[in-house]
mmCIF file of C-alpha atoms and ligand atoms in Angstrom:
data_model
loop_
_atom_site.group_PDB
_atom_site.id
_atom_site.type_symbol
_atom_site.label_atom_id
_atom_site.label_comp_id
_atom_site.label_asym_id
_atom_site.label_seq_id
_atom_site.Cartn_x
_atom_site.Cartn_y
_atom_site.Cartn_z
ATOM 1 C CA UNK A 12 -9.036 11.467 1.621
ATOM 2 C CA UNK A 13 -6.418 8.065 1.536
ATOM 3 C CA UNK A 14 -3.769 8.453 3.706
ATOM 4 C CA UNK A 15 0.180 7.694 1.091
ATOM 5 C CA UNK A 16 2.459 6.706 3.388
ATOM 6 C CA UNK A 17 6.254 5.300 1.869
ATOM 7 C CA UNK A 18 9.312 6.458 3.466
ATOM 8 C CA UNK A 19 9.566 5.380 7.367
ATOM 9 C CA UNK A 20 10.780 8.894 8.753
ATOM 10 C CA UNK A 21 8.251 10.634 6.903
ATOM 11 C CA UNK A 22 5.560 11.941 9.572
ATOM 12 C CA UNK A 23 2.540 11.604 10.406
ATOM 13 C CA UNK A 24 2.044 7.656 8.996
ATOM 14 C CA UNK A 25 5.756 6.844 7.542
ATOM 15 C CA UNK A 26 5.698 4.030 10.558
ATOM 16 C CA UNK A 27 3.124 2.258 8.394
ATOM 17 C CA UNK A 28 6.538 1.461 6.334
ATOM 18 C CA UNK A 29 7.508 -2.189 7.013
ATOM 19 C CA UNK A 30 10.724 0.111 7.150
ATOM 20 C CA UNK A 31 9.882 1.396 10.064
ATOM 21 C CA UNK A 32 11.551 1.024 12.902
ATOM 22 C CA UNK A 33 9.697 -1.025 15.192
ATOM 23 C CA UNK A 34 10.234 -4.878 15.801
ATOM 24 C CA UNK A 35 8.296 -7.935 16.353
ATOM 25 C CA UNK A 36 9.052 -11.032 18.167
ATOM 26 C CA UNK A 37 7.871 -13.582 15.545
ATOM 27 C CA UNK A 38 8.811 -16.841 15.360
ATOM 28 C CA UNK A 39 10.884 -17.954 18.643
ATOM 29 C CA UNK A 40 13.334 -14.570 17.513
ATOM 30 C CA UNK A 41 13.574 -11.148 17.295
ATOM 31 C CA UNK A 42 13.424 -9.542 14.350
ATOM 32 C CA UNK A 43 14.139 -5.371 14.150
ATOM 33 C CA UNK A 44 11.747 -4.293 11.753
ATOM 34 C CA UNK A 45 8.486 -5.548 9.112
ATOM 35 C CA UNK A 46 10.733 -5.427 6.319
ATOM 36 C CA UNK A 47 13.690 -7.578 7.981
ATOM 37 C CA UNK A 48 11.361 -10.771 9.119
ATOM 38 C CA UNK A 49 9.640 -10.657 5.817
ATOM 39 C CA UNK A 50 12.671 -10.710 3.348
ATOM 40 C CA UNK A 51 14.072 -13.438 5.822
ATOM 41 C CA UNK A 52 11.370 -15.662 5.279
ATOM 42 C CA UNK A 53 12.465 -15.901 1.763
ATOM 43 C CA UNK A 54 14.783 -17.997 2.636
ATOM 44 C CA UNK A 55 13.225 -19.667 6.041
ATOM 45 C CA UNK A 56 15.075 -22.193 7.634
ATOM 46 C CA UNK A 57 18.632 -21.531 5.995
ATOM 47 C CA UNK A 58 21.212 -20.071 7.473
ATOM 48 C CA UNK A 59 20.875 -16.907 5.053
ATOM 49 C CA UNK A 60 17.625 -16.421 6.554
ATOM 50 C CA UNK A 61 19.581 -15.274 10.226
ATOM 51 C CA UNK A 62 21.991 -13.130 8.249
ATOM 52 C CA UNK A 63 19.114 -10.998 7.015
ATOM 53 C CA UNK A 64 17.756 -10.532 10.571
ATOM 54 C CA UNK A 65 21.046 -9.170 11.775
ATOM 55 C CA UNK A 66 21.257 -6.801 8.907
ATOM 56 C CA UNK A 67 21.821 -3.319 10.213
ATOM 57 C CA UNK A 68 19.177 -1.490 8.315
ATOM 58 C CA UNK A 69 16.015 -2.617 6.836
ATOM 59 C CA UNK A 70 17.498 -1.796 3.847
ATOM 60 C CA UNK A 71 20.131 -3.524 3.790
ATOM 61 C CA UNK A 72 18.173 -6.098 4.611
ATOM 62 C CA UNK A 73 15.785 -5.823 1.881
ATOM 63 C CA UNK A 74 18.876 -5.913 -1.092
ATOM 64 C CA UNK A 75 20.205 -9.147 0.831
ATOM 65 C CA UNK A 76 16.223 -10.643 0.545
ATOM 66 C CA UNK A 77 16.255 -9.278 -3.086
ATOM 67 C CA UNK A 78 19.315 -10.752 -4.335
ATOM 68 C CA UNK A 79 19.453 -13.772 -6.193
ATOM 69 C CA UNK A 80 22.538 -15.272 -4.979
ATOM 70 C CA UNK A 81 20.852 -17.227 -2.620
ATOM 71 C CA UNK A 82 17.846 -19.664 -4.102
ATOM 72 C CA UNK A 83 14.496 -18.538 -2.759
ATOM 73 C CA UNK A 84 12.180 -20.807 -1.565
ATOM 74 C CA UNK A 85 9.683 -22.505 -4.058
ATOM 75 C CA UNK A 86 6.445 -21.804 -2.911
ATOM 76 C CA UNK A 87 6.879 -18.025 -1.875
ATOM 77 C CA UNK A 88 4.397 -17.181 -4.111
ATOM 78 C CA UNK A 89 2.038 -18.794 -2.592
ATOM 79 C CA UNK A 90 3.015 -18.027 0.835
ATOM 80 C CA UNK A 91 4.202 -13.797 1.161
ATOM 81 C CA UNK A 92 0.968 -12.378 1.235
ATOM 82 C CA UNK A 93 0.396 -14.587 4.884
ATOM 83 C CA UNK A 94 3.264 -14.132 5.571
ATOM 84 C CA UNK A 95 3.180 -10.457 5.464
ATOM 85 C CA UNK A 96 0.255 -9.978 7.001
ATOM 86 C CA UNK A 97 0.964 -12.445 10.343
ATOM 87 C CA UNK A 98 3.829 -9.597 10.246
ATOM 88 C CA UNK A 99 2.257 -6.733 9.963
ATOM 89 C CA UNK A 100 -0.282 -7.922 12.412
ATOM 90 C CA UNK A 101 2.335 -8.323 15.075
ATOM 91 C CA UNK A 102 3.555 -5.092 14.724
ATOM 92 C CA UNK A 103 0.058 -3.217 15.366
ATOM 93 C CA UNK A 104 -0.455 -5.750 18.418
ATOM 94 C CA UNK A 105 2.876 -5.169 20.501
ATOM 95 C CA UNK A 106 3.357 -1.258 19.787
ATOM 96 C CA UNK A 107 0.553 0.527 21.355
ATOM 97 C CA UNK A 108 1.032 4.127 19.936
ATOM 98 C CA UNK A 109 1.063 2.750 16.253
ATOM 99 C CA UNK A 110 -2.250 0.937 16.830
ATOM 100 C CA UNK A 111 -3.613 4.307 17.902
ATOM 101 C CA UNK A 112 -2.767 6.138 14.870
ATOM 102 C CA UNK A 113 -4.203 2.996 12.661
ATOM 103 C CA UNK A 114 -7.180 3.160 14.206
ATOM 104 C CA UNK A 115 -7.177 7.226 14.289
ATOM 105 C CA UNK A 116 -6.916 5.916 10.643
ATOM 106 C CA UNK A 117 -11.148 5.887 10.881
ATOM 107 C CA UNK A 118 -11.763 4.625 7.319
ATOM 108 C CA UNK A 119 -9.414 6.051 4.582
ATOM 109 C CA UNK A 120 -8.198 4.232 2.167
ATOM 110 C CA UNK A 121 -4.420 3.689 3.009
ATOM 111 C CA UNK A 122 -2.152 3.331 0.075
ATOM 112 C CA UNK A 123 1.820 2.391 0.114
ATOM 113 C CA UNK A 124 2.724 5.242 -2.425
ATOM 114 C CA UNK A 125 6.258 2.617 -3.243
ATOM 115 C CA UNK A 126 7.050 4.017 -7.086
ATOM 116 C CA UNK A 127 8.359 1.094 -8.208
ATOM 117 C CA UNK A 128 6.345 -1.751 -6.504
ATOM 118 C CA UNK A 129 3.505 -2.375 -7.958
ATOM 119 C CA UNK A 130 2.443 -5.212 -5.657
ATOM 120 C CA UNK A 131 3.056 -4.022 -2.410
ATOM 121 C CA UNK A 132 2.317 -0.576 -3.312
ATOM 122 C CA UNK A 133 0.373 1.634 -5.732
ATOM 123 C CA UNK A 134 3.284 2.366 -8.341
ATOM 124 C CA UNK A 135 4.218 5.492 -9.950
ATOM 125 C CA UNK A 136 1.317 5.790 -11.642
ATOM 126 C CA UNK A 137 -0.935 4.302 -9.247
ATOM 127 C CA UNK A 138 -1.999 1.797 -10.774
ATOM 128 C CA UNK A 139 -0.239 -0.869 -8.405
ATOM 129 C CA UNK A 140 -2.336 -3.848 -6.564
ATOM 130 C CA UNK A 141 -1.133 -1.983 -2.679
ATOM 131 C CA UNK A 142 -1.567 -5.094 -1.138
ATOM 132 C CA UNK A 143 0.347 -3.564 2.089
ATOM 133 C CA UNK A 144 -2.548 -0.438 2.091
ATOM 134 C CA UNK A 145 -4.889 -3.213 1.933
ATOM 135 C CA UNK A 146 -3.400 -5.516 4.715
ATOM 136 C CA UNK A 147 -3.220 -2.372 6.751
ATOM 137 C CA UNK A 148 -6.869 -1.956 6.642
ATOM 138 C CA UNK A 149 -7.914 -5.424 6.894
ATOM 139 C CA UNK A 150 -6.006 -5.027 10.248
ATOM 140 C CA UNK A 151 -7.452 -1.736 11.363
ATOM 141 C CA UNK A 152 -10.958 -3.547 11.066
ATOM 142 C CA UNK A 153 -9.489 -6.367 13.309
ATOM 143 C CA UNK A 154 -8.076 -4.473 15.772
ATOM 144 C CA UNK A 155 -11.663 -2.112 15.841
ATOM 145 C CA UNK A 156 -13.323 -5.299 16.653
ATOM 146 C CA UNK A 157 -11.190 -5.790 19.964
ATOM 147 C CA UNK A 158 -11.890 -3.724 22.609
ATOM 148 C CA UNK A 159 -9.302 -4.767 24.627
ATOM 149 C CA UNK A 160 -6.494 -3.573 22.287
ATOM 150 C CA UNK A 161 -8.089 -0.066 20.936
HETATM 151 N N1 LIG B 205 10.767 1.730 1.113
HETATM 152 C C1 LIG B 205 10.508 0.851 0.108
HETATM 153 N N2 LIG B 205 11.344 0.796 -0.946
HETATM 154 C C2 LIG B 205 11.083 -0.053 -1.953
HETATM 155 O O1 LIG B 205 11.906 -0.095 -3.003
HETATM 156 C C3 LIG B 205 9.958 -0.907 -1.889
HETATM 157 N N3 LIG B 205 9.707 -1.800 -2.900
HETATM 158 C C4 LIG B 205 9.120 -0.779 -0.773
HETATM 159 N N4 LIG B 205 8.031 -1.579 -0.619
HETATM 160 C C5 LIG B 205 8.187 -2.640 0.297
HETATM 161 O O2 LIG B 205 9.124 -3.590 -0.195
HETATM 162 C C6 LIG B 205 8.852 -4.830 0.415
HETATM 163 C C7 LIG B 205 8.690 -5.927 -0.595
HETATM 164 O O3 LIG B 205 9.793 -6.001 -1.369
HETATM 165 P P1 LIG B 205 10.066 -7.225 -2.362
HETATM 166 O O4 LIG B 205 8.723 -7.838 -2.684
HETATM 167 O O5 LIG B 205 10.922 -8.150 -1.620
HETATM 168 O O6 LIG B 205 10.737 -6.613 -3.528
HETATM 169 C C8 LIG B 205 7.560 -4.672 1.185
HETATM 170 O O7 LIG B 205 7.873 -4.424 2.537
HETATM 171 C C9 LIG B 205 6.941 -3.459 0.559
HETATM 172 O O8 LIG B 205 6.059 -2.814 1.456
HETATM 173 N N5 LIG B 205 9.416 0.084 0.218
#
């Protein structure tokens, strides 16, 4: 049965969120959640881009990544889905508990159930590309591979 997963308090797999509260050294800085280094990198190398690491909440730091204000870099098409997954990556290497319950995971199909991204997630309707379910599983089959870490 696929495993939904969206909000970051929700239990048993709401940690999958890049919500969640669980940092990553990335970088040469610390950075307090998934969803804080990634909306930073938006804007790498700009001053803007520290602002959004110190945000208090992911969330907060996800509307300062969204907003248009500031110009975002020209070839982040090309470059978010790496960067989200050296990201997400980190995450499952440094906490130990969350790389249990990924690879408790087995082999369901993990899906981002994010309404209204249909990129990241699998949309209202689920029809949505959930390229984070499938960046979670690419990892889980990385981290299966290395005994040292499971
Ligand atoms: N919790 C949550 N709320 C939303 O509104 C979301 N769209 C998501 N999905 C996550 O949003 C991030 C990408 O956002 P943008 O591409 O910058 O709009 C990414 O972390 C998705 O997993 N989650």
């Amino acid at each position: 049965m696929p495993i939904y997963f969206y909000t970051a308090h929700e239990e048993p797999h709401g940690c999958f969120s890049n919500f969640s509260r669980h940092g990553i050294d990335l970088d040469g800085a610390w950075w307090p959640t998934v969803e804080h280094y990634f909306q930073a990198q938006k804007f790498a190398g700009t001053p803007y881009a520290n602002k959004i690491r110190i945000a208090f909440t992911p969330k907060q730091a996800a509307d300062l990544g969204r907003s248009r204000q500031h110009p975002l870099r020209p070839d982040w098409e090309q470059v978010k889905d790496e960067i989200m997954l050296k990201a997400v990556r980190r995450k499952f290497e440094l906490h130990t508990q969350l790389r249990k319950l990924l690879l408790a995971t087995g082999a369901e199909e993990l899906i981002e159930n994010a309404p209204s991204d249909y990129y990241w997630g699998c949309g209202s309707d689920g029809s949505g590309q959930n390229k984070l379910g499938q960046l979670l599983m690419r990892i889980r089959m990385e981290l299966s591979s290395l005994p040292s870490l499971t």
